[in-house]
Amino acid sequence: MISFISLVKLSWAIGLVTTACFALPAEPHHLRPRATGSLSSFIASESPIALQGILNNLGPSGSLAPGAAPGILVASPSTTNPNYFYTWTRDSALTFKLLVDTFIAGNSALQTDIQNYILAQGKLQTISNPSGTLSTGGLAEPKFYVNETAFTGAWGRPQRDGPALRATALIAYARWLISNGHTCTVDAVLWPIISNDLTYVMENWNQTGFDLWEEIDGSSFFTIAVQHRALVEGAAMAAQIGQTCPGCVSQAPQILCLLQSFWNGQYITANINVSDGRSGKDANTVLGSIHTFDPAAACDASTFQPCSDKALANHKVFTDSFRSIYTINSGIREGTAVAIGRYPEDTYQGGNPWYINTAAAAELLYDALYQWNRIGSLSVTSISLAFFQDFMPSITTGSYASSSSTYSTLTAAIKAYADGYMSLIEMYTPSGGALAEQYSRSNGVPLSAIDLTWSYASFLTAIARRSGTVPASWGESGGNTLPSSCSSSVANGPYATATVTAFPTASPASCPVASSVAITFNVLEPTNIGETLYLSGSISQLGSWNTVQAVELSSQHYGGSNTVWFGIVVLPAGTSFQYKYFKTESSGSVIFENGSNRAYTVPSGSTGVANENDSWQD
């Protein structure tokens, strides 16, 4: 996330500062914990504070975000020990997903901020940075300066969860636009940004990268889970607006296949494909489940839905790992809420509980309660038995209908357990309501970065789930089927700069119909030095099969595993033609691809943009 990189793993990245340098401060009067009272009263008073806390960190007018560009969300106004005055792709996407859901629920004042965020992300996609450019890995750059320029210092990069989370946030707003008659706005403004992120995911999901704590370079459960979700809902979004995302369809099942590798038989291991010396018990796993929660899903263990036996077993093992290591948790029995940190071996800033993770522990339980109530029953398996025994020691495996006394007893106890985590947040929140990053393992005093955006967002998503307010389904039920065999192969897709830099001030009753359409032809073909690809066809704009007059394709996005050549041709709507690709070699010889001529008809009734994704015919 937004912490400094662990000295043990990445001492090169933090140079002059080590986590051992931070002594716990004395407790100022204004940071004394409030006395625990009514949780409902605390939620009512803290909710507007938390929302305003986010807006204070948002450019251009946030009171704690001086110099931040419009739509740029600052992680924290803290500038020293630690310095979080940057914008992180992950934190911003998670927070704006919350803001989009809040807007959809009725807070219309947030729409301008949401649109500013979307336009800012389109710009950030084009900023060359140490991770690369738009088409060569730059989308996985974790953070930028708040003036939309690249941070070039040493850091844990790449971080591959950002593009997936950003796609999810934009898709949520796109769905609202479509349902309110603004499909053309989605097609022109949002889809180019979403498509770039989906392409990045489908091309790079099988590569290792840094986890959300920016410390472990491996395969992260959180990253893989949100990547799977992004491709599932990305494929649905593409179909909804008349676009295509074949790589979304082909790669989502393979990502889901990899996701199963994190289950070790007892709990979810946070990181694989790395030897980090840790137990693997990590908030990464609980955060992964809540950010892929689908309110319409069954208790599906393949996607680790909150009500699944594996997610519940993992919740117990993970939360129990903090019971004996924090002074403020001393003597609290299993099945009762405790302060929750990142992972038990953590030493950053002294290795303390985090507001984010304490709220996440509650949120997963609220999610599970919602799913059980919707389904009308809960199931206890051998995997989840120990979790349920904390609330009913005599419970046995089986299914319990919502009409049963067992169901009522269990759900009431689990609701109280979840509320216990939120009550701990109340207990360790200062009287003014400000949420820092951490609170002391010894006495609960807030520590580390002040006014942390993600802390505020985590509080708000948890209380929304507590009230039964849930986001829209992302299509889990149609994306939870494991393939017959797993493959680590990837798919390629197009990258294109988002060219629209403003939202329309008004949207017509129907999208304007373009008389001509700019078609991007993408062809996947590995080439050798000296070779160039061309597009030739039966119409004059493609040279009428004359190779001298054919359209030369660009290798601008070619690199690494992305072996795509592309060209843009503007043609009248409704035009039908045949075409083929050919390549020229350094010797000047011309080689056409094999197979029959391809056929294409320029779409009519479109907004003027289309994509055609091909592979060279051998």
Coordinates of C-alpha atoms in Angstrom, one line a residue:
M1 CA 0.0 0.0 0.0
I2 CA 1.4 3.3 1.0
S3 CA 4.0 2.3 3.6
F4 CA 7.7 2.6 3.2
I5 CA 9.3 -0.6 1.9
S6 CA 10.6 -3.0 4.4
L7 CA 14.2 -2.6 5.2
V8 CA 14.7 -6.4 5.3
K9 CA 13.4 -6.8 1.8
L10 CA 14.3 -3.6 0.1
S11 CA 16.9 -1.6 2.0
W12 CA 17.9 0.0 -1.3
A13 CA 14.6 1.7 -1.5
I14 CA 14.6 3.6 1.7
G15 CA 18.3 4.4 2.2
L16 CA 18.4 7.0 4.9
V17 CA 15.4 5.9 6.9
T18 CA 14.6 2.6 8.6
T19 CA 11.6 1.5 10.5
A20 CA 13.6 1.2 13.6
C21 CA 14.1 5.0 13.7
F22 CA 10.5 5.7 14.7
A23 CA 9.9 5.8 18.4
L24 CA 6.4 5.7 19.7
P25 CA 5.3 9.3 20.6
A26 CA 4.0 10.3 24.0
E27 CA 0.2 10.6 24.1
P28 CA -0.9 14.1 23.5
H29 CA -4.1 15.1 25.3
H30 CA -6.1 15.5 22.1
L31 CA -5.3 11.9 21.0
R32 CA -6.7 10.2 24.0
P33 CA -9.1 7.5 23.0
R34 CA -12.8 8.3 23.4
A35 CA -14.8 6.2 25.8
T36 CA -16.8 3.5 24.0
G37 CA -20.5 4.3 23.9
S38 CA -23.1 3.5 21.4
L39 CA -21.6 2.2 18.2
S40 CA -24.5 3.5 16.2
S41 CA -24.0 7.0 17.6
F42 CA -20.3 6.8 16.7
I43 CA -21.0 5.7 13.2
A44 CA -23.5 8.5 12.8
S45 CA -21.0 11.1 13.9
E46 CA -17.9 9.6 12.2
S47 CA -19.5 9.0 8.8
P48 CA -19.5 12.7 7.6
I49 CA -16.1 13.2 9.1
A50 CA -14.7 10.3 7.2
L51 CA -16.2 11.4 3.9
Q52 CA -14.9 14.9 4.4
G53 CA -11.6 13.5 5.3
I54 CA -11.4 12.0 1.8
L55 CA -12.5 15.2 0.2
N56 CA -9.9 17.2 2.1
N57 CA -7.2 15.0 0.4
L58 CA -8.6 15.5 -3.1
G59 CA -7.4 18.1 -5.6
P60 CA -7.8 20.7 -6.6
S61 CA -9.7 22.2 -3.7
G62 CA -9.1 19.8 -0.8
S63 CA -7.9 21.7 2.3
L64 CA -5.1 19.2 2.9
A65 CA -4.1 18.7 -0.7
P66 CA -2.3 21.9 -1.8
G67 CA -1.0 21.7 -5.3
A68 CA -2.9 18.5 -6.2
A69 CA -4.3 18.5 -9.7
P70 CA -8.1 18.1 -10.2
G71 CA -9.1 14.5 -9.5
I72 CA -5.8 13.6 -7.9
L73 CA -6.3 12.0 -4.5
V74 CA -3.5 12.4 -2.0
A75 CA -2.8 9.3 0.2
S76 CA -2.2 11.5 3.3
P77 CA -1.2 15.1 4.0
S78 CA 1.8 13.7 6.0
T79 CA 5.0 14.9 4.4
T80 CA 7.6 13.6 6.8
N81 CA 8.1 10.4 8.7
P82 CA 6.4 9.1 6.7
N83 CA 5.9 11.1 3.5
Y84 CA 2.7 10.0 1.9
F85 CA 2.1 13.2 0.0
Y86 CA 1.7 11.3 -3.3
T87 CA -1.1 9.8 -5.3
W88 CA -1.2 5.9 -5.4
T89 CA -3.1 4.2 -8.2
R90 CA -4.4 1.5 -5.8
D91 CA -5.5 3.7 -3.0
S92 CA -7.2 6.2 -5.3
A93 CA -9.0 3.4 -7.2
L94 CA -10.3 1.8 -4.0
T95 CA -11.4 5.1 -2.6
F96 CA -13.1 6.2 -5.8
K97 CA -14.9 2.9 -6.1
L98 CA -16.4 3.9 -2.7
L99 CA -17.2 7.4 -4.0
V100 CA -18.9 6.0 -7.1
D101 CA -21.0 3.7 -5.0
T102 CA -21.9 6.7 -2.7
F103 CA -22.8 8.8 -5.7
I104 CA -25.0 6.1 -7.1
A105 CA -26.7 5.8 -3.7
G106 CA -27.7 9.5 -4.0
N107 CA -24.8 11.8 -3.2
S108 CA -24.9 13.7 -6.5
A109 CA -22.4 16.3 -5.2
L110 CA -19.6 13.7 -5.9
Q111 CA -20.1 13.5 -9.6
T112 CA -17.7 16.3 -10.6
D113 CA -15.0 14.8 -8.4
I114 CA -15.5 11.4 -10.0
Q115 CA -15.3 12.8 -13.5
N116 CA -12.1 14.8 -12.6
Y117 CA -10.6 11.5 -11.3
I118 CA -11.4 9.7 -14.5
L119 CA -9.8 12.4 -16.7
A120 CA -6.8 12.5 -14.4
Q121 CA -6.3 8.8 -14.7
G122 CA -6.4 9.0 -18.5
K123 CA -3.6 11.5 -18.3
L124 CA -1.5 9.5 -15.8
Q125 CA -1.7 6.5 -18.1
T126 CA 0.3 8.4 -20.6
I127 CA 3.1 9.6 -18.2
S128 CA 6.3 7.7 -18.8
N129 CA 7.7 6.5 -15.6
P130 CA 10.3 4.0 -14.2
S131 CA 7.9 1.1 -14.8
G132 CA 7.6 2.0 -18.5
T133 CA 5.2 3.8 -20.9
L134 CA 1.5 3.3 -21.6
S135 CA 2.2 0.1 -23.6
T136 CA 5.4 -1.1 -22.0
G137 CA 4.4 -1.6 -18.3
G138 CA 3.9 2.0 -17.1
L139 CA 0.4 1.3 -16.0
A140 CA 1.8 -0.7 -13.0
E141 CA 3.7 2.3 -11.7
P142 CA 2.5 2.5 -8.0
K143 CA 2.5 6.3 -7.3
F144 CA 3.0 9.8 -8.9
Y145 CA 3.5 13.2 -7.6
V146 CA 0.3 15.1 -7.0
N147 CA 1.0 17.5 -9.9
E148 CA 0.7 14.5 -12.3
T149 CA 4.4 13.9 -12.9
A150 CA 6.4 10.7 -12.5
F151 CA 8.0 9.8 -9.2
T152 CA 11.4 8.4 -10.3
G153 CA 12.9 7.5 -6.9
A154 CA 13.6 3.9 -5.9
W155 CA 10.4 2.0 -4.9
G156 CA 8.8 -1.4 -4.9
R157 CA 7.6 -1.6 -8.5
P158 CA 5.8 -2.8 -10.5
Q159 CA 2.5 -3.1 -8.6
R160 CA 0.1 -4.9 -10.8
D161 CA -3.2 -4.5 -8.8
G162 CA -3.6 -0.8 -9.7
P163 CA -4.8 -1.2 -13.3
A164 CA -7.4 -3.8 -12.3
L165 CA -8.7 -1.7 -9.4
R166 CA -8.9 1.4 -11.6
A167 CA -10.9 -0.5 -14.2
T168 CA -13.3 -1.7 -11.6
A169 CA -13.9 1.8 -10.3
L170 CA -14.5 3.2 -13.8
I171 CA -16.7 0.3 -14.8
A172 CA -19.0 1.1 -11.8
Y173 CA -19.5 4.6 -13.0
A174 CA -19.8 3.5 -16.6
R175 CA -22.7 1.2 -15.6
W176 CA -24.5 4.2 -14.0
L177 CA -23.9 6.3 -17.1
I178 CA -25.3 3.6 -19.4
S179 CA -28.4 3.1 -17.2
N180 CA -29.0 6.8 -17.4
G181 CA -28.7 7.2 -21.2
H182 CA -25.1 8.2 -21.5
T183 CA -23.7 5.2 -23.4
C184 CA -21.9 7.5 -25.8
T185 CA -20.0 9.1 -22.9
V186 CA -18.8 5.7 -21.8
D187 CA -17.7 4.8 -25.3
A188 CA -15.8 8.1 -25.8
V189 CA -14.4 8.9 -22.4
L190 CA -14.2 5.9 -20.1
W191 CA -13.7 2.9 -22.4
P192 CA -10.3 3.9 -23.7
I193 CA -9.0 4.1 -20.2
I194 CA -10.7 0.9 -19.1
S195 CA -9.5 -0.9 -22.1
N196 CA -5.9 0.0 -21.5
D197 CA -6.1 -1.3 -17.9
L198 CA -7.8 -4.5 -19.1
T199 CA -5.1 -5.0 -21.7
Y200 CA -2.4 -4.6 -19.0
V201 CA -4.1 -7.2 -16.8
M202 CA -4.5 -9.8 -19.6
E203 CA -0.9 -9.4 -20.6
N204 CA 0.8 -9.4 -17.2
W205 CA -1.3 -11.4 -14.7
N206 CA 1.2 -14.2 -14.7
Q207 CA 4.1 -12.0 -13.8
T208 CA 5.3 -11.4 -10.2
G209 CA 5.2 -7.9 -8.7
F210 CA 5.1 -6.1 -5.4
D211 CA 2.2 -6.7 -3.0
L212 CA -0.2 -4.0 -1.7
W213 CA 2.2 -3.3 1.2
E214 CA 5.0 -2.7 -1.3
E215 CA 7.3 -5.2 0.4
I216 CA 7.1 -8.6 -1.2
D217 CA 7.9 -9.3 -4.9
G218 CA 5.9 -12.3 -5.7
S219 CA 2.4 -13.3 -6.6
S220 CA -0.1 -11.6 -4.3
F221 CA -3.5 -13.0 -3.5
F222 CA -5.0 -9.6 -3.4
T223 CA -3.6 -8.7 -6.8
I224 CA -4.7 -11.9 -8.5
A225 CA -8.2 -11.8 -7.0
V226 CA -8.9 -8.2 -8.2
Q227 CA -7.3 -9.0 -11.6
H228 CA -9.8 -11.8 -12.1
R229 CA -12.7 -9.6 -11.1
A230 CA -11.6 -6.8 -13.5
L231 CA -11.5 -9.1 -16.5
V232 CA -14.9 -10.7 -15.7
E233 CA -16.6 -7.4 -15.5
G234 CA -14.5 -5.9 -18.3
A235 CA -15.8 -8.5 -20.7
A236 CA -19.4 -7.8 -19.7
M237 CA -18.8 -4.0 -20.1
A238 CA -17.3 -4.4 -23.5
A239 CA -20.3 -6.4 -24.7
Q240 CA -22.7 -3.9 -23.2
I241 CA -21.3 -1.0 -25.3
G242 CA -20.6 -3.0 -28.5
Q243 CA -16.9 -3.4 -27.9
T244 CA -14.9 -6.6 -27.6
C245 CA -12.4 -7.9 -25.1
P246 CA -11.5 -11.5 -26.1
G247 CA -8.5 -11.5 -23.8
C248 CA -10.8 -10.8 -20.9
V249 CA -12.8 -13.9 -21.7
S250 CA -9.8 -16.2 -22.3
Q251 CA -7.7 -15.0 -19.4
A252 CA -10.2 -14.7 -16.5
P253 CA -10.5 -18.5 -16.0
Q254 CA -6.7 -18.9 -16.0
I255 CA -6.3 -16.2 -13.4
L256 CA -9.0 -17.9 -11.3
C257 CA -7.0 -21.2 -11.7
L258 CA -3.9 -19.5 -10.2
L259 CA -6.0 -18.0 -7.4
Q260 CA -6.6 -21.5 -6.1
S261 CA -2.9 -21.9 -5.4
F262 CA -3.0 -19.6 -2.4
W263 CA -5.1 -22.0 -0.3
N264 CA -2.7 -24.1 1.8
G265 CA -5.4 -26.3 3.4
Q266 CA -5.9 -24.2 6.5
Y267 CA -5.8 -20.6 5.4
I268 CA -5.0 -18.3 2.4
T269 CA -1.3 -17.7 2.0
A270 CA -0.9 -14.0 1.1
N271 CA 2.1 -14.4 -1.3
I272 CA 3.4 -17.3 -3.4
N273 CA 6.3 -17.6 -5.8
V274 CA 8.5 -16.0 -3.2
S275 CA 10.4 -17.1 -0.1
D276 CA 9.8 -14.3 2.4
G277 CA 10.2 -16.2 5.7
R278 CA 6.7 -15.2 6.8
S279 CA 3.7 -17.3 7.9
G280 CA 1.5 -15.9 5.0
K281 CA -1.1 -14.8 7.5
D282 CA -1.8 -11.3 6.1
A283 CA -4.6 -8.7 5.8
N284 CA -3.9 -9.0 2.0
T285 CA -6.2 -12.0 2.0
V286 CA -9.2 -10.5 3.9
L287 CA -8.9 -7.3 1.7
G288 CA -8.9 -9.6 -1.4
S289 CA -12.2 -11.2 -0.3
I290 CA -14.0 -8.0 0.5
H291 CA -12.9 -6.3 -2.7
T292 CA -14.2 -9.2 -4.8
F293 CA -17.4 -9.6 -2.7
D294 CA -20.4 -10.0 -5.0
P295 CA -23.8 -9.6 -3.2
A296 CA -25.4 -11.8 -5.8
A297 CA -22.9 -14.7 -5.4
A298 CA -23.3 -18.0 -3.6
C299 CA -20.8 -18.9 -0.9
D300 CA -18.3 -19.8 -3.6
A301 CA -14.9 -20.9 -2.4
S302 CA -13.2 -20.6 -5.8
T303 CA -13.5 -16.8 -5.6
F304 CA -13.1 -16.8 -1.8
Q305 CA -16.5 -15.1 -1.3
P306 CA -16.8 -13.8 2.3
C307 CA -19.4 -16.4 3.2
S308 CA -17.4 -19.3 1.8
D309 CA -15.8 -21.8 4.1
K310 CA -12.3 -20.9 3.0
A311 CA -12.7 -17.2 3.6
L312 CA -14.2 -17.8 7.1
A313 CA -11.5 -20.2 8.0
N314 CA -8.9 -17.7 6.8
H315 CA -10.6 -14.9 8.8
K316 CA -10.2 -16.9 12.0
V317 CA -6.6 -18.0 11.5
F318 CA -5.5 -14.4 10.4
T319 CA -7.3 -12.5 13.2
D320 CA -6.2 -15.0 15.9
S321 CA -2.6 -14.4 14.9
F322 CA -2.8 -10.9 16.5
R323 CA -4.3 -12.0 19.9
S324 CA -1.0 -12.6 21.7
I325 CA 1.3 -10.0 20.1
Y326 CA -0.4 -6.7 20.9
T327 CA -0.7 -5.5 24.5
I328 CA -4.1 -4.0 23.8
N329 CA -5.3 -7.4 22.8
S330 CA -4.2 -9.1 25.9
G331 CA -6.6 -11.6 27.4
I332 CA -9.3 -11.3 24.7
R333 CA -10.7 -14.7 23.8
E334 CA -11.2 -16.2 20.4
G335 CA -14.4 -15.1 18.8
T336 CA -14.1 -11.6 20.2
A337 CA -12.8 -8.7 18.2
V338 CA -9.2 -7.7 18.6
A339 CA -7.0 -5.0 17.0
I340 CA -5.7 -6.1 13.6
G341 CA -2.5 -5.2 11.8
R342 CA -1.0 -6.2 8.4
Y343 CA 0.7 -9.4 9.4
P344 CA 2.0 -10.8 12.7
E345 CA 5.7 -10.4 11.7
D346 CA 5.3 -6.7 10.8
T347 CA 7.9 -4.2 12.2
Y348 CA 7.1 -1.1 10.2
Q349 CA 6.6 1.8 12.5
G350 CA 6.8 -0.7 15.4
G351 CA 4.3 -3.2 13.8
N352 CA 1.0 -1.9 15.0
P353 CA -2.7 -2.3 14.3
W354 CA -4.1 -0.5 11.2
Y355 CA -7.6 1.1 11.0
I356 CA -7.9 -0.3 7.5
N357 CA -7.4 -3.9 8.5
T358 CA -9.5 -3.7 11.7
A359 CA -12.4 -2.4 9.5
A360 CA -11.7 -5.1 6.9
A361 CA -12.1 -7.8 9.5
A362 CA -15.6 -6.4 10.3
E363 CA -16.5 -5.9 6.7
L364 CA -15.9 -9.5 5.7
L365 CA -18.3 -10.6 8.4
Y366 CA -21.0 -8.1 7.4
D367 CA -20.6 -9.3 3.8
A368 CA -21.0 -12.9 4.9
L369 CA -24.1 -12.0 6.9
Y370 CA -25.6 -10.3 3.8
Q371 CA -25.0 -13.3 1.6
W372 CA -26.4 -15.8 4.2
N373 CA -29.5 -13.7 4.6
R374 CA -30.0 -13.5 0.8
I375 CA -29.4 -17.2 0.3
G376 CA -31.6 -18.1 3.2
S377 CA -29.2 -20.5 4.9
L378 CA -25.6 -21.0 6.0
S379 CA -23.4 -24.0 5.7
V380 CA -20.8 -25.3 8.1
T381 CA -18.1 -27.5 6.6
S382 CA -15.0 -29.2 8.0
I383 CA -13.0 -26.3 6.7
S384 CA -15.1 -23.6 8.5
L385 CA -16.1 -25.6 11.6
A386 CA -13.5 -24.0 13.9
F387 CA -14.7 -20.5 12.9
F388 CA -18.3 -21.3 13.9
Q389 CA -17.3 -23.1 17.0
D390 CA -16.1 -19.8 18.4
F391 CA -19.7 -18.8 18.6
M392 CA -21.4 -22.2 19.2
P393 CA -19.0 -24.8 20.5
S394 CA -21.5 -27.6 19.9
I395 CA -22.1 -26.8 16.3
T396 CA -21.6 -29.6 13.8
T397 CA -21.2 -29.6 10.0
G398 CA -24.3 -29.2 8.0
S399 CA -26.6 -26.6 6.4
Y400 CA -28.8 -24.4 8.7
A401 CA -31.9 -22.7 7.2
S402 CA -32.6 -19.1 8.2
S403 CA -35.7 -20.3 9.9
S404 CA -33.7 -22.4 12.4
S405 CA -32.7 -21.3 15.9
T406 CA -29.1 -22.3 15.1
Y407 CA -29.0 -19.9 12.2
S408 CA -30.4 -17.1 14.4
T409 CA -28.0 -17.8 17.2
L410 CA -24.9 -17.9 14.9
T411 CA -25.8 -14.8 12.9
A412 CA -26.5 -12.8 15.9
A413 CA -23.2 -13.8 17.5
I414 CA -21.3 -13.1 14.3
K415 CA -23.0 -9.7 13.9
A416 CA -21.9 -8.8 17.5
Y417 CA -18.4 -10.1 16.6
A418 CA -18.2 -7.8 13.6
D419 CA -19.5 -4.9 15.6
G420 CA -16.7 -5.5 18.1
Y421 CA -14.1 -4.6 15.4
M422 CA -16.0 -1.3 14.7
S423 CA -16.2 -0.6 18.4
L424 CA -12.4 -1.0 18.6
I425 CA -12.1 1.7 15.9
E426 CA -14.4 3.8 18.0
M427 CA -12.3 3.2 21.1
Y428 CA -9.0 4.2 19.3
T429 CA -10.3 7.1 17.3
P430 CA -9.5 10.6 18.7
S431 CA -12.4 12.9 19.7
G432 CA -12.1 14.9 16.5
G433 CA -12.7 11.8 14.4
A434 CA -9.4 11.9 12.4
L435 CA -8.2 8.5 11.2
A436 CA -4.5 7.9 10.9
E437 CA -2.8 4.9 9.4
Q438 CA -2.1 2.9 12.6
Y439 CA -2.8 2.9 16.3
S440 CA -0.3 1.8 19.0
R441 CA -0.1 -1.9 19.8
S442 CA 0.6 -0.8 23.4
N443 CA -2.0 1.9 24.2
G444 CA -4.1 2.6 21.1
V445 CA -2.7 6.0 20.3
P446 CA -2.9 6.9 16.6
L447 CA 0.4 6.6 14.8
S448 CA 2.1 7.1 11.5
A449 CA 0.5 9.0 8.6
I450 CA -2.3 11.4 9.6
D451 CA -5.7 11.6 7.9
L452 CA -5.1 8.5 5.8
T453 CA -7.5 8.4 2.8
W454 CA -7.7 4.7 2.8
S455 CA -8.5 4.6 6.5
Y456 CA -11.5 6.8 5.9
A457 CA -12.6 4.8 2.9
S458 CA -12.3 1.5 4.8
F459 CA -14.4 2.8 7.6
L460 CA -17.1 4.0 5.2
T461 CA -17.3 0.7 3.2
A462 CA -17.5 -1.3 6.4
I463 CA -20.4 0.7 7.8
A464 CA -22.2 0.5 4.5
R465 CA -22.1 -3.3 4.6
R466 CA -23.2 -3.2 8.2
S467 CA -26.3 -1.3 7.1
G468 CA -27.0 -3.8 4.3
T469 CA -25.9 -1.3 1.6
V470 CA -23.9 -3.3 -1.0
P471 CA -22.4 -2.6 -4.4
A472 CA -23.7 -3.9 -7.7
S473 CA -22.9 -7.5 -8.7
W474 CA -19.7 -7.8 -10.8
G475 CA -20.9 -11.1 -12.4
E476 CA -19.1 -13.6 -10.1
S477 CA -21.7 -16.3 -10.9
G478 CA -20.7 -16.2 -14.5
G479 CA -17.0 -16.1 -13.8
N480 CA -16.4 -18.8 -11.2
T481 CA -15.9 -21.8 -13.4
L482 CA -12.4 -23.3 -13.3
P483 CA -11.0 -24.5 -16.6
S484 CA -10.2 -28.1 -17.1
S485 CA -6.5 -27.3 -17.1
C486 CA -4.5 -24.3 -16.1
S487 CA -2.3 -22.3 -18.4
S488 CA 0.1 -19.5 -17.7
S489 CA -0.1 -18.1 -21.2
V490 CA -1.4 -14.6 -21.7
A491 CA -3.4 -12.6 -24.3
N492 CA -2.5 -9.4 -26.0
G493 CA -4.7 -6.4 -26.6
P494 CA -4.6 -2.9 -27.8
Y495 CA -3.3 0.2 -26.1
A496 CA -4.5 3.7 -27.1
T497 CA -4.1 7.1 -25.6
A498 CA -7.4 8.4 -24.1
T499 CA -7.9 11.5 -26.3
V500 CA -11.1 13.0 -24.7
T501 CA -10.1 15.5 -22.0
A502 CA -13.5 16.7 -20.8
F503 CA -16.9 15.2 -20.1
P504 CA -19.8 16.5 -22.2
T505 CA -21.8 19.2 -20.4
A506 CA -25.0 17.6 -21.6
S507 CA -25.8 14.3 -23.1
P508 CA -28.2 13.9 -26.0
A509 CA -31.2 11.6 -25.8
S510 CA -29.3 9.3 -28.1
C511 CA -25.7 9.1 -29.0
P512 CA -24.8 10.9 -32.2
V513 CA -24.3 8.6 -35.2
A514 CA -21.0 9.0 -36.9
S515 CA -20.9 9.1 -40.7
S516 CA -17.4 7.8 -40.6
V517 CA -15.6 5.5 -38.2
A518 CA -12.0 5.4 -37.0
I519 CA -11.1 1.7 -36.9
T520 CA -8.0 0.5 -35.1
F521 CA -6.8 -2.7 -36.7
N522 CA -4.7 -4.7 -34.2
V523 CA -2.8 -7.8 -35.3
L524 CA -0.8 -10.0 -33.1
E525 CA 2.4 -11.2 -34.8
P526 CA 6.0 -11.6 -33.4
T527 CA 8.4 -10.1 -36.0
N528 CA 12.1 -9.9 -36.5
I529 CA 14.3 -6.9 -36.9
G530 CA 13.8 -5.4 -40.4
E531 CA 10.2 -6.7 -40.8
T532 CA 7.2 -4.4 -41.1
L533 CA 3.5 -5.3 -41.2
Y534 CA 0.9 -3.8 -43.6
L535 CA -2.8 -3.9 -44.0
S536 CA -4.1 -4.4 -47.6
G537 CA -7.6 -4.8 -48.8
S538 CA -10.3 -4.6 -51.5
I539 CA -11.1 -0.9 -51.1
S540 CA -9.1 2.2 -52.2
Q541 CA -8.4 3.2 -48.6
L542 CA -6.5 -0.1 -48.2
G543 CA -4.7 0.1 -51.6
S544 CA -7.1 -2.1 -53.6
W545 CA -4.8 -5.0 -53.0
N546 CA -1.8 -3.0 -54.3
T547 CA 0.9 -3.6 -51.8
V548 CA 2.6 -0.3 -52.6
Q549 CA -0.5 1.6 -51.5
A550 CA -1.3 -0.6 -48.5
V551 CA -1.5 0.9 -44.9
E552 CA 1.7 0.6 -43.0
L553 CA 1.1 -0.5 -39.4
S554 CA 2.8 0.8 -36.3
S555 CA 5.0 -1.1 -33.8
Q556 CA 4.7 1.7 -31.2
H557 CA 3.1 -0.6 -28.7
Y558 CA 5.3 -3.6 -29.6
G559 CA 7.5 -4.8 -26.8
G560 CA 8.1 -7.8 -24.5
S561 CA 5.1 -10.1 -24.6
N562 CA 3.0 -7.4 -26.4
T563 CA 3.6 -8.3 -30.1
V564 CA 0.8 -6.2 -31.5
W565 CA 1.1 -4.0 -34.6
F566 CA -1.7 -1.6 -35.2
G567 CA -3.1 1.0 -37.7
I568 CA -6.0 3.4 -37.7
V569 CA -8.1 3.7 -40.8
V570 CA -11.1 6.1 -41.2
L571 CA -13.9 4.7 -43.3
P572 CA -17.5 5.5 -44.1
A573 CA -20.0 3.8 -41.8
G574 CA -21.5 0.7 -43.4
T575 CA -18.6 0.0 -45.8
S576 CA -18.0 -3.7 -46.4
F577 CA -14.7 -5.0 -47.7
Q578 CA -12.1 -7.8 -47.6
Y579 CA -8.6 -7.5 -46.2
K580 CA -5.4 -9.3 -45.3
Y581 CA -2.1 -8.5 -43.5
F582 CA 1.3 -8.9 -45.1
K583 CA 4.8 -8.3 -44.0
T584 CA 7.9 -7.0 -45.8
E585 CA 11.3 -8.3 -44.9
S586 CA 14.6 -6.4 -44.9
S587 CA 15.3 -7.9 -48.4
G588 CA 12.2 -6.2 -49.7
S589 CA 10.2 -9.5 -50.2
V590 CA 6.5 -9.4 -49.5
I591 CA 4.9 -12.3 -47.5
F592 CA 1.1 -12.4 -47.1
E593 CA -0.5 -14.2 -44.2
N594 CA -2.1 -17.6 -45.0
G595 CA -5.8 -18.4 -45.0
S596 CA -8.8 -16.8 -46.6
N597 CA -9.4 -13.1 -47.0
R598 CA -10.9 -11.5 -43.9
A599 CA -14.2 -9.7 -44.2
Y600 CA -15.3 -6.6 -42.3
T601 CA -18.2 -4.2 -42.3
V602 CA -17.8 -0.8 -40.7
P603 CA -20.4 -0.5 -38.0
S604 CA -23.3 1.9 -38.5
G605 CA -24.9 3.8 -35.7
S606 CA -21.6 4.0 -33.7
T607 CA -20.0 7.0 -32.1
G608 CA -17.1 6.9 -34.5
V609 CA -14.6 4.5 -33.0
A610 CA -14.2 0.8 -33.4
N611 CA -11.5 -1.9 -32.8
E612 CA -10.7 -5.0 -34.7
N613 CA -8.4 -7.5 -33.0
D614 CA -6.7 -10.1 -35.2
S615 CA -3.9 -12.7 -35.1
W616 CA -1.6 -13.4 -38.0
Q617 CA -2.8 -16.4 -40.0
D618 CA 0.1 -18.9 -40.3

